[in-house]
Structures are given as structure tokens and as C-alpha cells.
GROMACS .gro file of C-alpha atoms in nm:
model
  508
    1MET     CA    1  10.605  10.254  10.884
    2ARG     CA    2  10.866  10.564  10.876
    3GLY     CA    3  10.592  10.863  10.901
    4VAL     CA    4  10.407  11.082  10.617
    5VAL     CA    5  10.509  11.426  10.596
    6VAL     CA    6  10.261  11.653  10.470
    7ALA     CA    7  10.394  11.879  10.248
    8LEU     CA    8  10.597  11.533  10.071
    9GLY     CA    9  10.404  11.203  10.073
   10VAL     CA   10  10.731  11.062  10.206
   11SER     CA   11  10.940  11.070  10.459
   12MET     CA   12  11.249  10.897  10.650
   13ALA     CA   13  11.320  11.048  10.954
   14VAL     CA   14  11.595  11.280  11.074
   15ALA     CA   15  11.571  11.480  11.379
   16ALA     CA   16  11.859  11.794  11.555
   17GLY     CA   17  11.959  11.741  11.900
   18PRO     CA   18  12.355  11.667  12.101
   19ALA     CA   19  12.522  11.356  12.025
   20VAL     CA   20  12.456  11.350  12.413
   21ALA     CA   21  12.516  10.955  12.502
   22SER     CA   22  12.232  10.832  12.767
   23ALA     CA   23  12.168  10.516  12.949
   24ALA     CA   24  11.828  10.457  13.161
   25PRO     CA   25  11.852  10.599  13.432
   26VAL     CA   26  11.966  10.432  13.710
   27SER     CA   27  11.585  10.454  13.876
   28ILE     CA   28  11.426  10.319  13.632
   29ASP     CA   29  11.407  10.036  13.874
   30LYS     CA   30  11.198  10.254  14.128
   31VAL     CA   31  10.972  10.405  13.953
   32PRO     CA   32  10.613  10.286  14.016
   33THR     CA   33  10.464  10.053  13.838
   34PRO     CA   34  10.127  10.172  13.611
   35GLN     CA   35   9.819  10.003  13.732
   36LEU     CA   36   9.627   9.939  13.436
   37SER     CA   37   9.265   9.892  13.394
   38TRP     CA   38   9.091   9.720  13.056
   39THR     CA   39   8.709   9.823  12.963
   40ASP     CA   40   8.501   9.674  12.653
   41CYS     CA   41   8.606   9.970  12.377
   42ALA     CA   42   8.430   9.689  12.057
   43ASP     CA   43   8.527   9.445  11.901
   44GLY     CA   44   8.656   9.230  12.116
   45PHE     CA   45   8.954   9.533  12.192
   46GLN     CA   46   9.002   9.683  12.518
   47CYS     CA   47   9.097  10.038  12.578
   48GLY     CA   48   9.269  10.154  12.929
   49LYS     CA   49   9.529  10.384  13.019
   50ALA     CA   50   9.909  10.377  13.215
   51SER     CA   51  10.059  10.747  13.402
   52VAL     CA   52  10.486  10.725  13.326
   53PRO     CA   53  10.662  10.964  13.417
   54LEU     CA   54  10.701  11.300  13.195
   55ASP     CA   55  11.115  11.308  13.279
   56TYR     CA   56  11.234  11.005  13.393
   57ASP     CA   57  11.543  11.232  13.568
   58ARG     CA   58  11.257  11.337  13.835
   59PRO     CA   59  11.057  11.026  13.811
   60THR     CA   60  10.799  11.166  14.087
   61GLY     CA   61  10.747  11.503  13.933
   62THR     CA   62  10.484  11.572  13.683
   63LYS     CA   63  10.291  11.270  13.481
   64ILE     CA   64  10.165  11.246  13.196
   65ASP     CA   65   9.906  10.943  13.038
   66LEU     CA   66   9.947  10.683  12.754
   67ALA     CA   67   9.651  10.557  12.632
   68LEU     CA   68   9.642  10.132  12.524
   69ILE     CA   69   9.529   9.915  12.348
   70LYS     CA   70   9.441   9.542  12.370
   71LEU     CA   71   9.323   9.273  12.153
   72PRO     CA   72   9.324   8.960  12.414
   73ALA     CA   73   9.457   8.589  12.339
   74THR     CA   74   9.181   8.386  12.233
   75ASP     CA   75   9.323   8.078  12.341
   76PRO     CA   76   9.380   8.194  12.745
   77ALA     CA   77   9.456   7.869  12.836
   78HIS     CA   78   9.770   7.822  12.620
   79ARG     CA   79   9.845   8.226  12.633
   80ILE     CA   80  10.237   8.288  12.640
   81GLY     CA   81  10.258   8.694  12.687
   82THR     CA   82  10.176   9.009  12.583
   83LEU     CA   83  10.261   9.138  12.228
   84PHE     CA   84  10.389   9.462  12.204
   85VAL     CA   85  10.344   9.646  11.890
   86ASN     CA   86  10.444   9.955  11.762
   87PHE     CA   87  10.267  10.019  11.408
   88GLY     CA   88  10.536  10.276  11.300
   89GLY     CA   89  10.573  10.686  11.140
   90PRO     CA   90  10.679  10.778  11.436
   91GLY     CA   91  10.339  10.970  11.465
   92ALA     CA   92  10.083  10.719  11.385
   93SER     CA   93   9.814  10.646  11.664
   94GLY     CA   94   9.893  10.260  11.753
   95LEU     CA   95   9.450  10.223  11.910
   96GLN     CA   96   9.353  10.340  11.532
   97ARG     CA   97   9.611  10.120  11.340
   98LEU     CA   98   9.607   9.806  11.615
   99ARG     CA   99   9.196   9.840  11.577
  100GLU     CA  100   9.239   9.872  11.184
  101ARG     CA  101   9.513   9.579  11.160
  102GLY     CA  102   9.521   9.351  11.436
  103LYS     CA  103   9.321   9.054  11.281
  104TRP     CA  104   9.473   9.102  10.912
  105PRO     CA  105   9.595   8.763  10.886
  106TRP     CA  106   9.936   8.810  10.703
  107LEU     CA  107   9.987   8.992  11.034
  108PHE     CA  108   9.839   8.811  11.297
  109SER     CA  109   9.757   8.511  11.219
  110ASP     CA  110   9.531   8.349  11.407
  111GLU     CA  111   9.827   8.069  11.580
  112LEU     CA  112   9.963   8.363  11.707
  113ARG     CA  113   9.614   8.591  11.802
  114ALA     CA  114   9.612   8.231  12.017
  115ARG     CA  115   9.879   8.241  12.200
  116PHE     CA  116   9.981   8.679  12.303
  117ASP     CA  117   9.735   8.891  12.391
  118LEU     CA  118   9.830   9.250  12.164
  119VAL     CA  119   9.934   9.587  12.244
  120SER     CA  120   9.954   9.900  12.175
  121TRP     CA  121   9.934  10.212  12.225
  122ASP     CA  122   9.996  10.545  12.153
  123PRO     CA  123  10.332  10.681  12.263
  124ARG     CA  124  10.406  11.002  12.484
  125GLY     CA  125  10.340  11.279  12.191
  126ILE     CA  126  10.136  11.106  11.994
  127ALA     CA  127   9.724  11.165  11.944
  128ASN     CA  128   9.468  11.037  12.267
  129SER     CA  129   9.853  10.989  12.492
  130THR     CA  130  10.007  11.344  12.646
  131ALA     CA  131  10.050  11.502  12.272
  132VAL     CA  132  10.241  11.725  12.090
  133ARG     CA  133  10.003  12.031  12.003
  134CYS     CA  134  10.107  12.320  11.763
  135PHE     CA  135   9.778  12.433  11.634
  136ASP     CA  136   9.427  12.549  11.804
  137SER     CA  137   9.173  12.363  11.654
  138LEU     CA  138   9.222  12.134  11.342
  139ALA     CA  139   9.135  12.400  11.110
  140GLU     CA  140   9.454  12.588  11.122
  141GLN     CA  141   9.627  12.295  11.165
  142GLN     CA  142   9.452  12.115  10.829
  143ASP     CA  143   9.485  12.557  10.701
  144PHE     CA  144   9.858  12.531  10.755
  145PHE     CA  145   9.964  12.219  10.621
  146GLY     CA  146   9.722  12.295  10.314
  147SER     CA  147   9.973  12.578  10.244
  148PHE     CA  148  10.270  12.361  10.245
  149PRO     CA  149  10.444  12.397   9.941
  150GLU     CA  150  10.524  12.080   9.798
  151MET     CA  151  10.859  11.983   9.800
  152PRO     CA  152  11.095  12.183   9.526
  153GLY     CA  153  11.118  12.051   9.185
  154ASP     CA  154  11.406  12.248   9.106
  155PRO     CA  155  11.593  12.570   9.363
  156SER     CA  156  11.377  12.871   9.293
  157GLY     CA  157  11.110  12.684   9.533
  158ASN     CA  158  11.376  12.659   9.811
  159ALA     CA  159  11.301  12.963   9.982
  160ALA     CA  160  10.910  12.916  10.023
  161PHE     CA  161  10.945  12.555  10.121
  162TYR     CA  162  11.261  12.609  10.415
  163ALA     CA  163  11.023  12.949  10.530
  164LYS     CA  164  10.769  12.706  10.630
  165SER     CA  165  10.931  12.421  10.734
  166LYS     CA  166  11.105  12.707  10.959
  167GLU     CA  167  10.732  12.827  11.054
  168LEU     CA  168  10.670  12.458  11.168
  169ALA     CA  169  10.919  12.425  11.361
  170ASP     CA  170  10.856  12.780  11.546
  171ARG     CA  171  10.504  12.649  11.671
  172CYS     CA  172  10.554  12.398  11.808
  173SER     CA  173  10.824  12.575  11.955
  174ALA     CA  174  10.578  12.831  12.069
  175LYS     CA  175  10.254  12.588  12.208
  176ALA     CA  176  10.359  12.307  12.226
  177GLY     CA  177  10.551  12.317  12.620
  178PRO     CA  178  10.760  12.052  12.821
  179ILE     CA  179  10.671  11.740  12.636
  180LEU     CA  180  10.876  11.844  12.367
  181GLU     CA  181  11.196  11.818  12.551
  182HIS     CA  182  11.080  11.453  12.691
  183VAL     CA  183  10.954  11.281  12.313
  184SER     CA  184  11.228  11.086  12.210
  185THR     CA  185  11.239  10.759  12.185
  186ALA     CA  186  11.454  10.676  12.475
  187ASN     CA  187  11.199  10.776  12.659
  188THR     CA  188  10.924  10.573  12.465
  189ALA     CA  189  11.192  10.366  12.544
  190ARG     CA  190  11.163  10.319  12.920
  191ASP     CA  191  10.782  10.357  12.910
  192LEU     CA  192  10.767  10.043  12.700
  193GLU     CA  193  10.985   9.880  13.007
  194LEU     CA  194  10.723  10.015  13.262
  195LEU     CA  195  10.412   9.881  13.043
  196ARG     CA  196  10.577   9.567  13.028
  197ARG     CA  197  10.637   9.510  13.443
  198ALA     CA  198  10.258   9.693  13.452
  199VAL     CA  199  10.129   9.329  13.237
  200GLY     CA  200  10.318   9.105  13.409
  201ASP     CA  201  10.507   8.928  13.213
  202PRO     CA  202  10.864   8.902  13.327
  203LYS     CA  203  11.051   8.941  12.935
  204LEU     CA  204  10.949   9.151  12.695
  205ASN     CA  205  10.735   9.024  12.330
  206TYR     CA  206  10.793   9.264  12.053
  207HIS     CA  207  10.674   9.370  11.710
  208GLY     CA  208  10.883   9.654  11.567
  209ILE     CA  209  10.779   9.801  11.210
  210SER     CA  210  10.932  10.071  11.032
  211TYR     CA  211  11.059  10.377  11.325
  212GLY     CA  212  10.904  10.071  11.573
  213THR     CA  213  11.261   9.861  11.483
  214GLN     CA  214  11.444  10.221  11.597
  215LEU     CA  215  11.220  10.157  11.934
  216GLY     CA  216  11.291   9.827  11.960
  217ALA     CA  217  11.680   9.828  11.874
  218THR     CA  218  11.680  10.151  12.195
  219TYR     CA  219  11.478   9.962  12.424
  220ALA     CA  220  11.748   9.646  12.352
  221ASN     CA  221  11.991   9.876  12.455
  222LEU     CA  222  11.840  10.014  12.744
  223PHE     CA  223  11.721   9.696  12.835
  224PRO     CA  224  11.913   9.388  12.676
  225ASN     CA  225  11.881   9.131  12.988
  226ARG     CA  226  11.413   9.160  12.963
  227ILE     CA  227  11.382   9.055  12.629
  228ARG     CA  228  11.187   8.694  12.508
  229ALA     CA  229  11.129   8.786  12.146
  230MET     CA  230  11.181   9.056  11.938
  231VAL     CA  231  11.074   9.085  11.597
  232PHE     CA  232  11.236   9.452  11.358
  233ASP     CA  233  11.006   9.465  11.083
  234GLY     CA  234  11.094   9.732  10.803
  235THR     CA  235  11.424   9.809  10.987
  236MET     CA  236  11.589  10.086  11.000
  237ASP     CA  237  12.044  10.170  11.059
  238PHE     CA  238  11.955  10.215  11.420
  239ALA     CA  239  12.359  10.435  11.410
  240GLY     CA  240  12.313  10.559  11.084
  241ASN     CA  241  11.939  10.750  11.234
  242SER     CA  242  12.073  10.876  11.501
  243THR     CA  243  12.444  10.996  11.470
  244GLY     CA  244  12.467  10.961  11.151
  245GLN     CA  245  12.815  10.662  11.001
  246ASN     CA  246  13.098  10.775  11.082
  247GLY     CA  247  12.948  11.068  11.298
  248ASN     CA  248  12.820  11.197  10.995
  249GLY     CA  249  12.472  11.241  11.079
  250LYS     CA  250  12.583  11.692  11.129
  251SER     CA  251  12.720  11.720  10.775
  252VAL     CA  252  12.432  11.489  10.596
  253PRO     CA  253  12.087  11.467  10.614
  254LEU     CA  254  11.987  11.191  10.736
  255ASP     CA  255  11.766  10.936  10.441
  256THR     CA  256  12.001  11.111  10.244
  257ARG     CA  257  12.286  10.858  10.428
  258GLN     CA  258  12.092  10.639  10.449
  259ASP     CA  259  12.039  10.627  10.083
  260VAL     CA  260  11.643  10.604  10.139
  261ALA     CA  261  11.657  10.726   9.751
  262THR     CA  262  11.805  10.457   9.601
  263GLY     CA  263  11.585  10.275   9.778
  264ILE     CA  264  11.297  10.422   9.637
  265ALA     CA  265  11.456  10.427   9.277
  266GLN     CA  266  11.427  10.039   9.292
  267THR     CA  267  11.127   9.997   9.387
  268PHE     CA  268  10.980  10.207   9.090
  269GLU     CA  269  11.215   9.989   8.868
  270GLN     CA  270  11.002   9.706   9.015
  271PHE     CA  271  10.639   9.852   9.042
  272LEU     CA  272  10.736   9.973   8.611
  273ARG     CA  273  10.827   9.618   8.509
  274LEU     CA  274  10.600   9.486   8.693
  275CYS     CA  275  10.334   9.715   8.583
  276THR     CA  276  10.423   9.589   8.189
  277GLU     CA  277  10.454   9.213   8.282
  278ALA     CA  278  10.079   9.230   8.452
  279GLY     CA  279   9.960   9.374   8.085
  280PRO     CA  280   9.593   9.460   8.125
  281LYS     CA  281   9.544   9.475   8.487
  282CYS     CA  282   9.804   9.755   8.481
  283ALA     CA  283   9.632  10.092   8.341
  284PHE     CA  284  10.000  10.205   8.266
  285SER     CA  285  10.119   9.901   8.096
  286SER     CA  286  10.022  10.022   7.757
  287GLY     CA  287  10.287  10.141   7.507
  288ASP     CA  288  10.669  10.170   7.716
  289PRO     CA  289  10.590  10.261   8.067
  290LYS     CA  290  10.930  10.389   8.105
  291ALA     CA  291  10.960  10.656   7.806
  292LYS     CA  292  10.588  10.719   7.939
  293TRP     CA  293  10.674  10.777   8.266
  294ALA     CA  294  11.013  11.000   8.125
  295ALA     CA  295  10.767  11.167   7.941
  296LEU     CA  296  10.515  11.257   8.183
  297THR     CA  297  10.762  11.448   8.399
  298ALA     CA  298  10.928  11.616   8.149
  299ARG     CA  299  10.585  11.759   8.076
  300ALA     CA  300  10.497  11.803   8.417
  301LYS     CA  301  10.796  12.052   8.432
  302GLN     CA  302  10.707  12.271   8.213
  303ALA     CA  303  10.416  12.333   8.399
  304PRO     CA  304  10.161  12.226   8.624
  305ILE     CA  305   9.883  11.921   8.432
  306VAL     CA  306   9.510  11.916   8.519
  307SER     CA  307   9.256  11.553   8.541
  308ASN     CA  308   8.883  11.536   8.648
  309GLY     CA  309   8.979  11.912   8.863
  310GLU     CA  310   9.242  11.815   8.985
  311THR     CA  311   9.638  12.020   8.931
  312TRP     CA  312   9.936  11.794   8.960
  313THR     CA  313  10.301  12.011   8.960
  314TYR     CA  314  10.618  11.761   8.929
  315SER     CA  315  10.679  11.783   9.254
  316GLY     CA  316  10.343  11.603   9.336
  317ILE     CA  317  10.386  11.352   9.061
  318ILE     CA  318  10.734  11.238   9.173
  319ASN     CA  319  10.589  11.261   9.546
  320ALA     CA  320  10.215  10.987   9.431
  321ALA     CA  321  10.508  10.784   9.214
  322ALA     CA  322  10.701  10.730   9.522
  323ASP     CA  323  10.427  10.662   9.779
  324LEU     CA  324  10.533  10.294   9.725
  325SER     CA  325  10.469  10.143  10.086
  326ASP     CA  326  10.186   9.944  10.059
  327SER     CA  327  10.190   9.711   9.727
  328ARG     CA  328   9.839   9.658   9.749
  329GLY     CA  329   9.787  10.059   9.581
  330TRP     CA  330  10.025  10.037   9.283
  331PRO     CA  331   9.739   9.961   9.053
  332ASP     CA  332   9.548  10.310   9.210
  333ILE     CA  333   9.868  10.443   9.151
  334ALA     CA  334   9.941  10.314   8.767
  335ALA     CA  335   9.519  10.469   8.694
  336LEU     CA  336   9.704  10.791   8.847
  337LEU     CA  337   9.989  10.844   8.634
  338GLN     CA  338   9.751  10.688   8.292
  339ARG     CA  339   9.547  10.928   8.364
  340LEU     CA  340   9.780  11.200   8.364
  341TYR     CA  341   9.980  11.083   8.086
  342ASP     CA  342   9.631  11.134   7.878
  343ALA     CA  343   9.504  11.453   8.048
  344PRO     CA  344   9.508  11.678   7.759
  345ALA     CA  345   9.715  12.054   7.845
  346THR     CA  346   9.526  12.292   8.065
  347PRO     CA  347   9.691  12.541   8.276
  348ALA     CA  348   9.506  12.581   8.637
  349LEU     CA  349   9.491  12.660   8.987
  350ARG     CA  350   9.606  12.444   9.234
  351ALA     CA  351   9.299  12.455   9.549
  352SER     CA  352   9.300  12.374   9.910
  353ALA     CA  353   9.081  12.389  10.185
  354ALA     CA  354   9.045  12.356  10.554
  355VAL     CA  355   8.836  12.156  10.775
  356ALA     CA  356   8.647  12.304  11.003
  357GLY     CA  357   8.466  12.182  11.292
  358GLU     CA  358   8.597  11.814  11.300
  359GLN     CA  359   8.782  11.795  11.651
  360TYR     CA  360   9.207  11.808  11.599
  361THR     CA  361   9.309  11.476  11.792
  362SER     CA  362   9.520  11.311  11.552
  363ASN     CA  363   9.828  11.508  11.562
  364ARG     CA  364  10.072  11.324  11.299
  365THR     CA  365  10.328  11.548  11.111
  366GLU     CA  366  10.376  11.775  11.432
  367SER     CA  367  10.486  11.436  11.634
  368PHE     CA  368  10.677  11.297  11.336
  369ASN     CA  369  10.883  11.601  11.404
  370ALA     CA  370  10.896  11.616  11.742
  371ILE     CA  371  11.059  11.277  11.817
  372GLN     CA  372  11.230  11.241  11.540
  373CYS     CA  373  11.406  11.656  11.571
  374SER     CA  374  11.483  11.498  11.916
  375ASP     CA  375  11.668  11.136  11.824
  376SER     CA  376  11.919  11.283  11.537
  377ASP     CA  377  12.227  11.438  11.386
  378VAL     CA  378  12.153  11.641  11.109
  379PRO     CA  379  12.229  11.980  10.934
  380THR     CA  380  12.145  12.312  11.069
  381ASP     CA  381  12.239  12.499  10.762
  382PRO     CA  382  11.956  12.497  10.491
  383ALA     CA  383  12.283  12.584  10.174
  384VAL     CA  384  12.333  12.211  10.295
  385TYR     CA  385  12.001  12.065  10.177
  386SER     CA  386  12.047  12.330   9.902
  387ARG     CA  387  12.305  12.112   9.759
  388TYR     CA  388  12.254  11.817   9.826
  389ALA     CA  389  11.926  11.838   9.639
  390GLU     CA  390  12.106  11.925   9.351
  391SER     CA  391  12.337  11.672   9.403
  392GLU     CA  392  12.152  11.346   9.505
  393ASP     CA  393  11.914  11.503   9.155
  394GLN     CA  394  12.194  11.387   8.907
  395ARG     CA  395  12.282  11.076   9.096
  396VAL     CA  396  11.910  10.925   9.139
  397PRO     CA  397  11.690  11.114   8.894
  398TYR     CA  398  11.348  11.227   9.044
  399PHE     CA  399  11.348  11.099   9.355
  400GLY     CA  400  11.711  11.176   9.518
  401ARG     CA  401  11.550  11.539   9.629
  402ILE     CA  402  11.270  11.328   9.879
  403ALA     CA  403  11.594  11.176  10.088
  404VAL     CA  404  11.737  11.515  10.111
  405LEU     CA  405  11.391  11.743  10.200
  406ASP     CA  406  11.153  11.542  10.356
  407MET     CA  407  11.227  11.682  10.705
  408MET     CA  408  11.403  12.032  10.661
  409SER     CA  409  11.138  12.183  11.010
  410CYS     CA  410  11.435  12.017  11.216
  411ALA     CA  411  11.718  12.241  11.053
  412TYR     CA  412  11.492  12.484  11.221
  413TRP     CA  413  11.393  12.254  11.586
  414LYS     CA  414  11.503  12.446  11.921
  415ALA     CA  415  11.357  12.149  12.133
  416LYS     CA  416  11.571  11.891  12.195
  417ASP     CA  417  11.598  11.567  12.451
  418THR     CA  418  11.884  11.537  12.669
  419ASP     CA  419  11.794  11.152  12.733
  420ARG     CA  420  11.725  11.086  12.404
  421TYR     CA  421  11.979  10.722  12.292
  422THR     CA  422  12.277  10.764  12.076
  423GLY     CA  423  12.462  10.437  12.107
  424PRO     CA  424  12.600  10.223  12.169
  425TRP     CA  425  12.382   9.906  11.999
  426ASN     CA  426  12.575   9.653  12.069
  427ARG     CA  427  12.481   9.556  12.458
  428PRO     CA  428  12.452   9.113  12.424
  429THR     CA  429  12.065   9.106  12.431
  430SER     CA  430  11.891   8.779  12.634
  431ALA     CA  431  11.774   8.703  12.305
  432GLU     CA  432  11.861   8.705  11.939
  433ILE     CA  433  11.655   8.864  11.754
  434LEU     CA  434  11.501   8.880  11.411
  435VAL     CA  435  11.453   9.105  11.174
  436LEU     CA  436  11.251   9.068  10.913
  437ASN     CA  437  11.295   9.303  10.556
  438ASN     CA  438  11.141   9.282  10.194
  439ARG     CA  439  11.391   9.288   9.940
  440TYR     CA  440  11.247   9.607   9.751
  441ASP     CA  441  11.142   9.857  10.033
  442PRO     CA  442  11.137  10.239   9.944
  443SER     CA  443  11.155  10.348  10.301
  444THR     CA  444  11.348  10.122  10.440
  445PRO     CA  445  11.559   9.907  10.253
  446VAL     CA  446  11.720   9.600  10.239
  447HIS     CA  447  12.098   9.738  10.243
  448GLY     CA  448  12.040   9.971  10.577
  449ALA     CA  449  11.824   9.651  10.769
  450ARG     CA  450  12.123   9.451  10.707
  451ASP     CA  451  12.330   9.754  10.823
  452GLY     CA  452  12.086   9.789  11.164
  453ALA     CA  453  12.163   9.406  11.204
  454ALA     CA  454  12.489   9.427  11.268
  455GLU     CA  455  12.510   9.679  11.478
  456LEU     CA  456  12.288   9.448  11.721
  457ALA     CA  457  12.499   9.222  11.896
  458ARG     CA  458  12.258   8.941  11.813
  459ALA     CA  459  12.010   8.925  11.531
  460ARG     CA  460  11.955   8.687  11.201
  461VAL     CA  461  11.829   8.904  10.859
  462PHE     CA  462  11.467   8.684  10.676
  463VAL     CA  463  11.395   8.882  10.368
  464THR     CA  464  11.142   8.838  10.177
  465GLU     CA  465  11.159   8.851   9.804
  466GLY     CA  466  10.847   9.093   9.765
  467TYR     CA  467  10.811   9.459   9.691
  468GLY     CA  468  10.679   9.763   9.958
  469HIS     CA  469  10.786   9.868  10.332
  470SER     CA  470  10.720   9.559  10.605
  471SER     CA  471  10.478   9.286  10.564
  472MET     CA  472  10.182   9.521  10.735
  473TYR     CA  473  10.202   9.660  10.390
  474VAL     CA  474  10.336   9.341  10.194
  475PRO     CA  475  10.078   9.029  10.268
  476SER     CA  476  10.300   8.728  10.296
  477THR     CA  477  10.169   8.400  10.512
  478CYS     CA  478  10.540   8.235  10.474
  479THR     CA  479  10.655   8.523  10.600
  480GLU     CA  480  10.399   8.554  10.899
  481LYS     CA  481  10.475   8.217  10.976
  482VAL     CA  482  10.821   8.188  10.944
  483LYS     CA  483  10.739   8.555  11.253
  484ARG     CA  484  10.530   8.298  11.405
  485ASP     CA  485  10.743   8.031  11.457
  486TYR     CA  486  10.957   8.253  11.615
  487LEU     CA  487  10.772   8.460  11.860
  488ILE     CA  488  10.587   8.077  12.016
  489SER     CA  489  10.923   7.893  11.992
  490GLY     CA  490  11.216   8.069  11.911
  491THR     CA  491  11.274   7.899  11.582
  492PHE     CA  492  11.516   8.063  11.324
  493PRO     CA  493  11.407   7.990  10.976
  494ALA     CA  494  11.723   7.796  10.781
  495ALA     CA  495  12.009   7.998  10.644
  496GLY     CA  496  11.897   8.109  10.306
  497GLN     CA  497  11.597   8.054  10.348
  498THR     CA  498  11.351   8.306  10.176
  499CYS     CA  499  10.993   8.475  10.184
  500THR     CA  500  10.762   8.479   9.874
  501ILE     CA  501  10.467   8.756   9.889
  502ASP     CA  502  10.107   8.609   9.870
  503ALA     CA  503  10.008   8.774   9.550
  504SER     CA  504  10.161   8.985   9.220
  505PRO     CA  505  10.056   9.370   9.294
  506PHE     CA  506   9.945   9.381   8.999
  507ALA     CA  507   9.725   9.013   9.057
  508GLY     CA  508   9.380   9.172   9.044
   0.00000   0.00000   0.00000
């Protein structure tokens, strides 16, 4: 899925960098294929490492390591090949996510797992691979993000938020080293091409979720004749993500130009509707949930709300309500909103605690910024963000600011990857791509998915009548079968067909 920024709670990718289109280096086929050695790493998984060039313009130079994980096919005699999976972000560990989610039946059915080895990896810059490190320890990292201001609910908070966003960019510039200039999605696509060769598949089988669709589209246009099957799940607008539609990337914040705020707002409307229909199964259903929401946020604008020893500001409540990606967690959001609605008016100070004595392995926020700030054009004048924050707050109440301010650090980002990819996005591919999207997706709205599919040379959109972000978070046995049939036999669903979800978010 799209990454989560610690200061905001919800985000979509944004980035800075020159509008330079680059193609896969001619020498890519001459780069030695990595040698993989798989070892058991518990619970049926196997782990390995691959060595790839830091800079594909200098493929014989410095090497970096990629960490991989595999769940072998359960029916080796009928195995088709490897299905590479990118779970999105960017920044989340593919190793962790495949271990957690590789056996979820609505995501990878028994039938699908029988025919493919599932392989994921931590892309360059992330977690267990050669990583972007902007802090010397976990305690330092947690201290920094623990003091990060919340998204400003009004202009008075802009200065502090912008300053901390700039500090993150400056820290990474000072500490992360050469990897910062080589973490573009295009370079990860080149890594994927080497990994395809390393597992011995003649063509690529791929399942990309959220940001993973941007990676898939980049691969499809760098290596258009090397695709057997591609599923894009929770799909981005690829041109919009890189340079902006009509080249407006340097003047309009990324998620604003992709209208993510409307996607959040429409999904939240469904949250309130389904909550009302669920009655007692939804903790926020009593009375009029819409009126209660308006009253709750109006009260939080006046003063923070304290409940169970926690202090909730207006911005904190907005971000919690916007965190709608996993519809299975909607009952928890409803319970939180009801608890805050019932809380007495008692002021308190917000506290944060650093985590000490643990290994500094997760660098999700740092790598999210590093990758997205390499990929896309964004405004670099803070005044642009301030103006859009106000106009979007008026256009899309509650959620307009999120799509403006969710990636402020990229406005100050110094490192650039000159090998990033900015198009074209419509190179004819050796296979038609299946594009999946939920009707109500707060992170990759269905209109953006349709725009992204239209940019590709060969793609079909399939809509699930569901609520939340991608099929990973919105269980639908029907949708998994559509994906499975395509990956195994190359068949597409009938025109006009849709799928429903397995259960309502408030089914219990």
C-alpha cells in the first residue's frame, strides 16, 4: 500500500527531482545475474540475498545487497514459476509482509500458492536490504519522530511542521550516503529484472499492491517484452505520480493533483453509512453519526480531548478517521470516535516516549521519503503548500489538508536520482495487465486507477464493490479468484463483471 508518514498517519507518495526521463541502460542485459542461495528461515519460508549494482550506469562498480524471502509452491509438479510480490509503501519490509500475509487465503489462495513460488524482497533503501539510514540508533529515530508536530489543523501550525519536515530532509542528506541518489523506482525495476533472471523465469509474473503498481508500471515500460502476467492492485495514476498530469507536478502537491482527499472523504462517507446500518455492531452508530462527527471535530478544534490518559487533538482525530485502508479495522475506529465523543472536557498535555534498547531495523518513514522524493516532481516553495492547505480544506472538509501536507519533506529534499523514470507509460507489453481496485479506496481512488490504466498500452480495470485499500485489506474470495484465473491461465473476467467483499466491515 502507499506508505504511512509518522507525522500524519495517512499518506500518498510525493517527491522532488528533475523531470528527466531515462530508459533502462543498454548494458542491463550484460549485468551478471545474481546467484541466489535459499536457506530455511522458519514456518515454510526460505530466505536469501542478491547482490546488485548500486548504480546501473556503472554496473561493475559498488554493489548493494537485497534481502529476499520465498514461500515455495505447494505443488512443484505443476509449478508455473515465481510470482514476485511488492506489497506497497514504499518503505515497508517485503520480508515481513510476505511472512505475515503470504498465507492469507483471500490474498493468496491455496490454488494460487500451489502453482507459484511467492517471492518478495526489501527493495533497495529499505529495512534488511542496503538501507537509507538517517539516524544513528532506534532511540534517536524514535525521539525525532516522537517530537514531530501533527499535521497543522490551521495555519498557526505550519511553521513548526515545515521546520521539522525540513529537518528530516537535512538529516537524511547528512547521514544516508550515496544510496540516496540511487533509490528511484526505476532502479528497483532494474533490480527486479535481475531477480527474474536469477530465479530462472523466462518472463515476469508480478503482483504489485498500491505503490507496487508504480513499480510494476515502471518495469512494464522499461522491459515491455519480458512480462508473462501482471496484476496491479490498488492502482496509482503513474503519470500523475511522477510529473503530474499536464506536467503540473512542480506547481501542485502530489496527492492534491491526484485528488486523494476526495477518495478519503468518499470512503469515510461509506464508513458512516455502514456504521449507521450496522446498529449496535458499530460503536458510533447511536444517534446520528454524521452529526456526532461534526460535533466531535468542532469540539476538538476548540481544545484537545482527553480519554483513557491519551490526548487527542483535532489533527490527531482527523488522521485516525482517515486511516481507512484496512476495513477490518473500522470497528476500532468507530469505538475510538465514540469514546472521544463521550469523553469529558479535561485538558492535558500530550506526551511521547522514545523506544530504547531495540535494534534500529525499520526505516519505513526515511525510505518512503527517499524513494518518493526521487520519483516525482513537487513544489519546493512552502507558500504553495500553505495556499493549497487552505483551499483544499474548504473544498474537501476534514481531509483536504492530508493530500497537501502528507509529504512536506520532499519540498526540501536535496538528493536526486537522475535515473528515475518519467515515461512514456504506454509502451506495448507482451501481456495485458489486470488492474484491480475497490470502489471506495481512500489511498488509491478508483478514478486514479482508471487514469493509470488508461496510460498503459494494454490494461483492463476490474472493480470490487468494497471499502478500503486494495484486496490485501479488503477480503474478497471472488476477487482473488479473478486474480488467480488471470495469473494461472491468462483469462480475464467478463466485461461488466464485479465482485463483492466477503463481509461488511461491521459484520462482527
